[in-house]
Amino acid sequence: MKGHFLALYLLLFAAGLYLNLHSDLSVPMNRPLQQFPTTVNSWRMTEEGRLSGDVQNVLKASDVLIRQYQGAQGEKVQLYIGYHGGGKGGGEIHSPKHCLPGSGWLEHSSNRYTIKAGKDELNLVQAVYQKGESSELFLYWYQVRDKSLSEEFSLKGEQILNSVLHRRRDASFIRVSIPFQGDERQALAVGERFVKEFLPAIRGFLPS
């Protein structure tokens, strides 16, 4: 019995020592998002936004991109990329399930699925939110190194694993949103095409 208590004590001591001495590194992006291309294939940037100071103080993102692109047929898509480099003082990714309702958007539907993007499979969430008479389709995912994740539990698991093995907790949140009226399938087709065409550029900026 004393041996069991001693083993438990040593285990707790080792865990406490690790937590006190362990610190994650702040991982820089390959390039700042300010250099993200304004045109990709037939898509061109039409607007660029910024986070307010209050929002940034809450998110504490290392780098953020908020842009609206327009396609050749007039399709409008907003792209948001939030990169969190980890390290001391860095913020955590906030789930849209909490942020969007806080902005007045009500979830109408949500499901996780996978699409083929080149040689890769991309795990993402397809969700429809409504605010008043406005409807918007959201496609989003979390990127941790070379892995695309569609749920918060997997995101936390990958961050913890990378922290223990590599001293890094960097992660990204990528969201594509398409306003629509009536035809959700058409909005989904536009969103998937946008994601597939932009994915190589997005991954080129994020550390692997």
PDB file of N, CA, C and O in Angstrom, residues 3-47:
ATOM      1  N   GLY A   3       3.783   1.522  -1.180  1.00  0.00           N
ATOM      2  CA  GLY A   3       4.380   1.639  -2.511  1.00  0.00           C
ATOM      3  C   GLY A   3       3.450   2.298  -3.505  1.00  0.00           C
ATOM      4  O   GLY A   3       3.880   3.100  -4.336  1.00  0.00           O
ATOM      5  N   HIS A   4       2.135   1.999  -3.380  1.00  0.00           N
ATOM      6  CA  HIS A   4       1.163   2.622  -4.273  1.00  0.00           C
ATOM      7  C   HIS A   4       1.073   4.128  -4.028  1.00  0.00           C
ATOM      8  O   HIS A   4       1.012   4.923  -4.964  1.00  0.00           O
ATOM      9  N   PHE A   5       1.046   4.519  -2.746  1.00  0.00           N
ATOM     10  CA  PHE A   5       1.007   5.946  -2.414  1.00  0.00           C
ATOM     11  C   PHE A   5       2.270   6.660  -2.906  1.00  0.00           C
ATOM     12  O   PHE A   5       2.201   7.792  -3.400  1.00  0.00           O
ATOM     13  N   LEU A   6       3.402   6.007  -2.770  1.00  0.00           N
ATOM     14  CA  LEU A   6       4.655   6.601  -3.214  1.00  0.00           C
ATOM     15  C   LEU A   6       4.662   6.786  -4.727  1.00  0.00           C
ATOM     16  O   LEU A   6       5.076   7.836  -5.235  1.00  0.00           O
ATOM     17  N   ALA A   7       4.178   5.754  -5.450  1.00  0.00           N
ATOM     18  CA  ALA A   7       4.115   5.843  -6.909  1.00  0.00           C
ATOM     19  C   ALA A   7       3.178   6.967  -7.341  1.00  0.00           C
ATOM     20  O   ALA A   7       3.482   7.727  -8.272  1.00  0.00           O
ATOM     21  N   LEU A   8       2.024   7.077  -6.666  1.00  0.00           N
ATOM     22  CA  LEU A   8       1.072   8.137  -6.988  1.00  0.00           C
ATOM     23  C   LEU A   8       1.668   9.503  -6.693  1.00  0.00           C
ATOM     24  O   LEU A   8       1.510  10.454  -7.481  1.00  0.00           O
ATOM     25  N   TYR A   9       2.358   9.615  -5.571  1.00  0.00           N
ATOM     26  CA  TYR A   9       2.997  10.884  -5.190  1.00  0.00           C
ATOM     27  C   TYR A   9       4.035  11.291  -6.229  1.00  0.00           C
ATOM     28  O   TYR A   9       4.094  12.456  -6.646  1.00  0.00           O
ATOM     29  N   LEU A  10       4.852  10.347  -6.652  1.00  0.00           N
ATOM     30  CA  LEU A  10       5.884  10.641  -7.637  1.00  0.00           C
ATOM     31  C   LEU A  10       5.265  11.041  -8.981  1.00  0.00           C
ATOM     32  O   LEU A  10       5.772  11.934  -9.674  1.00  0.00           O
ATOM     33  N   LEU A  11       4.156  10.380  -9.333  1.00  0.00           N
ATOM     34  CA  LEU A  11       3.470  10.711 -10.576  1.00  0.00           C
ATOM     35  C   LEU A  11       2.913  12.125 -10.540  1.00  0.00           C
ATOM     36  O   LEU A  11       3.066  12.901 -11.498  1.00  0.00           O
ATOM     37  N   LEU A  12       2.275  12.485  -9.439  1.00  0.00           N
ATOM     38  CA  LEU A  12       1.741  13.832  -9.295  1.00  0.00           C
ATOM     39  C   LEU A  12       2.855  14.870  -9.261  1.00  0.00           C
ATOM     40  O   LEU A  12       2.724  15.971  -9.831  1.00  0.00           O
ATOM     41  N   PHE A  13       3.951  14.540  -8.599  1.00  0.00           N
ATOM     42  CA  PHE A  13       5.090  15.455  -8.540  1.00  0.00           C
ATOM     43  C   PHE A  13       5.667  15.678  -9.941  1.00  0.00           C
ATOM     44  O   PHE A  13       5.968  16.819 -10.332  1.00  0.00           O
ATOM     45  N   ALA A  14       5.796  14.605 -10.709  1.00  0.00           N
ATOM     46  CA  ALA A  14       6.329  14.705 -12.070  1.00  0.00           C
ATOM     47  C   ALA A  14       5.403  15.532 -12.961  1.00  0.00           C
ATOM     48  O   ALA A  14       5.859  16.352 -13.766  1.00  0.00           O
ATOM     49  N   ALA A  15       4.080  15.308 -12.797  1.00  0.00           N
ATOM     50  CA  ALA A  15       3.118  16.070 -13.599  1.00  0.00           C
ATOM     51  C   ALA A  15       3.175  17.552 -13.255  1.00  0.00           C
ATOM     52  O   ALA A  15       3.162  18.416 -14.133  1.00  0.00           O
ATOM     53  N   GLY A  16       3.248  17.858 -11.956  1.00  0.00           N
ATOM     54  CA  GLY A  16       3.348  19.256 -11.548  1.00  0.00           C
ATOM     55  C   GLY A  16       4.624  19.907 -12.031  1.00  0.00           C
ATOM     56  O   GLY A  16       4.625  21.065 -12.457  1.00  0.00           O
ATOM     57  N   LEU A  17       5.722  19.177 -11.966  1.00  0.00           N
ATOM     58  CA  LEU A  17       6.998  19.696 -12.431  1.00  0.00           C
ATOM     59  C   LEU A  17       6.949  19.978 -13.925  1.00  0.00           C
ATOM     60  O   LEU A  17       7.432  21.012 -14.400  1.00  0.00           O
ATOM     61  N   TYR A  18       6.324  19.047 -14.677  1.00  0.00           N
ATOM     62  CA  TYR A  18       6.209  19.228 -16.136  1.00  0.00           C
ATOM     63  C   TYR A  18       5.392  20.468 -16.474  1.00  0.00           C
ATOM     64  O   TYR A  18       5.767  21.277 -17.326  1.00  0.00           O
ATOM     65  N   LEU A  19       4.253  20.637 -15.781  1.00  0.00           N
ATOM     66  CA  LEU A  19       3.390  21.779 -16.065  1.00  0.00           C
ATOM     67  C   LEU A  19       4.070  23.097 -15.749  1.00  0.00           C
ATOM     68  O   LEU A  19       3.853  24.110 -16.422  1.00  0.00           O
ATOM     69  N   ASN A  20       4.914  23.104 -14.720  1.00  0.00           N
ATOM     70  CA  ASN A  20       5.597  24.340 -14.345  1.00  0.00           C
ATOM     71  C   ASN A  20       6.760  24.667 -15.266  1.00  0.00           C
ATOM     72  O   ASN A  20       7.057  25.838 -15.514  1.00  0.00           O
ATOM     73  N   LEU A  21       7.445  23.648 -15.753  1.00  0.00           N
ATOM     74  CA  LEU A  21       8.619  23.874 -16.598  1.00  0.00           C
ATOM     75  C   LEU A  21       8.280  23.925 -18.085  1.00  0.00           C
ATOM     76  O   LEU A  21       9.015  24.514 -18.868  1.00  0.00           O
ATOM     77  N   HIS A  22       7.144  23.304 -18.470  1.00  0.00           N
ATOM     78  CA  HIS A  22       6.784  23.226 -19.886  1.00  0.00           C
ATOM     79  C   HIS A  22       6.201  24.551 -20.368  1.00  0.00           C
ATOM     80  O   HIS A  22       5.350  25.149 -19.717  1.00  0.00           O
ATOM     81  N   SER A  23       6.656  25.004 -21.501  1.00  0.00           N
ATOM     82  CA  SER A  23       6.079  26.193 -22.130  1.00  0.00           C
ATOM     83  C   SER A  23       6.059  25.977 -23.635  1.00  0.00           C
ATOM     84  O   SER A  23       7.016  25.471 -24.221  1.00  0.00           O
ATOM     85  N   ASP A  24       4.939  26.361 -24.261  1.00  0.00           N
ATOM     86  CA  ASP A  24       4.805  26.185 -25.705  1.00  0.00           C
ATOM     87  C   ASP A  24       5.475  27.338 -26.440  1.00  0.00           C
ATOM     88  O   ASP A  24       5.496  28.478 -25.979  1.00  0.00           O
ATOM     89  N   LEU A  25       6.002  27.007 -27.608  1.00  0.00           N
ATOM     90  CA  LEU A  25       6.636  28.001 -28.450  1.00  0.00           C
ATOM     91  C   LEU A  25       5.590  28.764 -29.257  1.00  0.00           C
ATOM     92  O   LEU A  25       4.527  28.233 -29.555  1.00  0.00           O
ATOM     93  N   SER A  26       5.891  29.983 -29.599  1.00  0.00           N
ATOM     94  CA  SER A  26       5.034  30.753 -30.494  1.00  0.00           C
ATOM     95  C   SER A  26       5.502  30.487 -31.920  1.00  0.00           C
ATOM     96  O   SER A  26       6.636  30.808 -32.284  1.00  0.00           O
ATOM     97  N   VAL A  27       4.654  29.867 -32.720  1.00  0.00           N
ATOM     98  CA  VAL A  27       5.032  29.437 -34.069  1.00  0.00           C
ATOM     99  C   VAL A  27       4.588  30.480 -35.087  1.00  0.00           C
ATOM    100  O   VAL A  27       3.397  30.784 -35.188  1.00  0.00           O
ATOM    101  N   PRO A  28       5.501  31.055 -35.852  1.00  0.00           N
ATOM    102  CA  PRO A  28       5.114  32.060 -36.845  1.00  0.00           C
ATOM    103  C   PRO A  28       4.489  31.418 -38.077  1.00  0.00           C
ATOM    104  O   PRO A  28       4.701  30.242 -38.370  1.00  0.00           O
ATOM    105  N   MET A  29       3.728  32.198 -38.814  1.00  0.00           N
ATOM    106  CA  MET A  29       3.177  31.726 -40.081  1.00  0.00           C
ATOM    107  C   MET A  29       4.283  31.705 -41.128  1.00  0.00           C
ATOM    108  O   MET A  29       5.336  32.343 -40.971  1.00  0.00           O
ATOM    109  N   ASN A  30       4.043  30.996 -42.213  1.00  0.00           N
ATOM    110  CA  ASN A  30       5.006  31.001 -43.310  1.00  0.00           C
ATOM    111  C   ASN A  30       5.145  32.392 -43.906  1.00  0.00           C
ATOM    112  O   ASN A  30       6.242  32.825 -44.266  1.00  0.00           O
ATOM    113  N   ARG A  31       4.021  33.085 -44.009  1.00  0.00           N
ATOM    114  CA  ARG A  31       3.982  34.474 -44.476  1.00  0.00           C
ATOM    115  C   ARG A  31       2.804  35.165 -43.795  1.00  0.00           C
ATOM    116  O   ARG A  31       1.810  34.514 -43.478  1.00  0.00           O
ATOM    117  N   PRO A  32       2.873  36.480 -43.576  1.00  0.00           N
ATOM    118  CA  PRO A  32       1.736  37.172 -42.963  1.00  0.00           C
ATOM    119  C   PRO A  32       0.535  37.177 -43.894  1.00  0.00           C
ATOM    120  O   PRO A  32       0.674  37.218 -45.127  1.00  0.00           O
ATOM    121  N   LEU A  33      -0.663  37.142 -43.305  1.00  0.00           N
ATOM    122  CA  LEU A  33      -1.882  37.084 -44.106  1.00  0.00           C
ATOM    123  C   LEU A  33      -2.117  38.342 -44.928  1.00  0.00           C
ATOM    124  O   LEU A  33      -2.921  38.333 -45.869  1.00  0.00           O
ATOM    125  N   GLN A  34      -1.422  39.411 -44.606  1.00  0.00           N
ATOM    126  CA  GLN A  34      -1.521  40.629 -45.414  1.00  0.00           C
ATOM    127  C   GLN A  34      -1.080  40.371 -46.845  1.00  0.00           C
ATOM    128  O   GLN A  34      -1.507  41.058 -47.782  1.00  0.00           O
ATOM    129  N   GLN A  35      -0.230  39.361 -47.040  1.00  0.00           N
ATOM    130  CA  GLN A  35       0.268  39.029 -48.369  1.00  0.00           C
ATOM    131  C   GLN A  35      -0.610  38.016 -49.102  1.00  0.00           C
ATOM    132  O   GLN A  35      -0.274  37.573 -50.204  1.00  0.00           O
ATOM    133  N   PHE A  36      -1.731  37.640 -48.502  1.00  0.00           N
ATOM    134  CA  PHE A  36      -2.617  36.665 -49.145  1.00  0.00           C
ATOM    135  C   PHE A  36      -3.097  37.233 -50.480  1.00  0.00           C
ATOM    136  O   PHE A  36      -3.418  38.420 -50.582  1.00  0.00           O
ATOM    137  N   PRO A  37      -3.164  36.401 -51.533  1.00  0.00           N
ATOM    138  CA  PRO A  37      -3.489  36.916 -52.871  1.00  0.00           C
ATOM    139  C   PRO A  37      -4.878  37.547 -52.947  1.00  0.00           C
ATOM    140  O   PRO A  37      -5.832  37.052 -52.357  1.00  0.00           O
ATOM    141  N   THR A  38      -4.955  38.622 -53.686  1.00  0.00           N
ATOM    142  CA  THR A  38      -6.231  39.316 -53.891  1.00  0.00           C
ATOM    143  C   THR A  38      -7.013  38.716 -55.055  1.00  0.00           C
ATOM    144  O   THR A  38      -8.199  39.011 -55.213  1.00  0.00           O
ATOM    145  N   THR A  39      -6.362  37.911 -55.877  1.00  0.00           N
ATOM    146  CA  THR A  39      -7.051  37.192 -56.948  1.00  0.00           C
ATOM    147  C   THR A  39      -6.607  35.731 -56.929  1.00  0.00           C
ATOM    148  O   THR A  39      -5.423  35.438 -56.778  1.00  0.00           O
ATOM    149  N   VAL A  40      -7.556  34.839 -57.059  1.00  0.00           N
ATOM    150  CA  VAL A  40      -7.299  33.403 -57.165  1.00  0.00           C
ATOM    151  C   VAL A  40      -8.201  32.879 -58.270  1.00  0.00           C
ATOM    152  O   VAL A  40      -9.432  32.902 -58.143  1.00  0.00           O
ATOM    153  N   ASN A  41      -7.589  32.430 -59.357  1.00  0.00           N
ATOM    154  CA  ASN A  41      -8.354  32.019 -60.541  1.00  0.00           C
ATOM    155  C   ASN A  41      -9.295  33.150 -60.959  1.00  0.00           C
ATOM    156  O   ASN A  41      -8.838  34.262 -61.179  1.00  0.00           O
ATOM    157  N   SER A  42     -10.598  32.889 -61.010  1.00  0.00           N
ATOM    158  CA  SER A  42     -11.526  33.942 -61.443  1.00  0.00           C
ATOM    159  C   SER A  42     -12.057  34.776 -60.279  1.00  0.00           C
ATOM    160  O   SER A  42     -12.848  35.700 -60.491  1.00  0.00           O
ATOM    161  N   TRP A  43     -11.612  34.479 -59.064  1.00  0.00           N
ATOM    162  CA  TRP A  43     -12.071  35.221 -57.892  1.00  0.00           C
ATOM    163  C   TRP A  43     -11.204  36.456 -57.670  1.00  0.00           C
ATOM    164  O   TRP A  43      -9.980  36.383 -57.767  1.00  0.00           O
ATOM    165  N   ARG A  44     -11.838  37.567 -57.334  1.00  0.00           N
ATOM    166  CA  ARG A  44     -11.081  38.785 -57.023  1.00  0.00           C
ATOM    167  C   ARG A  44     -11.630  39.419 -55.754  1.00  0.00           C
ATOM    168  O   ARG A  44     -12.826  39.384 -55.478  1.00  0.00           O
ATOM    169  N   MET A  45     -10.723  40.001 -54.978  1.00  0.00           N
ATOM    170  CA  MET A  45     -11.117  40.641 -53.730  1.00  0.00           C
ATOM    171  C   MET A  45     -11.884  41.928 -54.014  1.00  0.00           C
ATOM    172  O   MET A  45     -11.491  42.731 -54.857  1.00  0.00           O
ATOM    173  N   THR A  46     -12.995  42.121 -53.295  1.00  0.00           N
ATOM    174  CA  THR A  46     -13.782  43.348 -53.446  1.00  0.00           C
ATOM    175  C   THR A  46     -13.819  44.177 -52.161  1.00  0.00           C
ATOM    176  O   THR A  46     -14.038  45.383 -52.210  1.00  0.00           O
ATOM    177  N   GLU A  47     -13.622  43.510 -51.013  1.00  0.00           N
ATOM    178  CA  GLU A  47     -13.623  44.228 -49.734  1.00  0.00           C
ATOM    179  C   GLU A  47     -12.661  43.555 -48.779  1.00  0.00           C
ATOM    180  O   GLU A  47     -12.394  42.363 -48.882  1.00  0.00           O
TER     181      GLU A  47
END
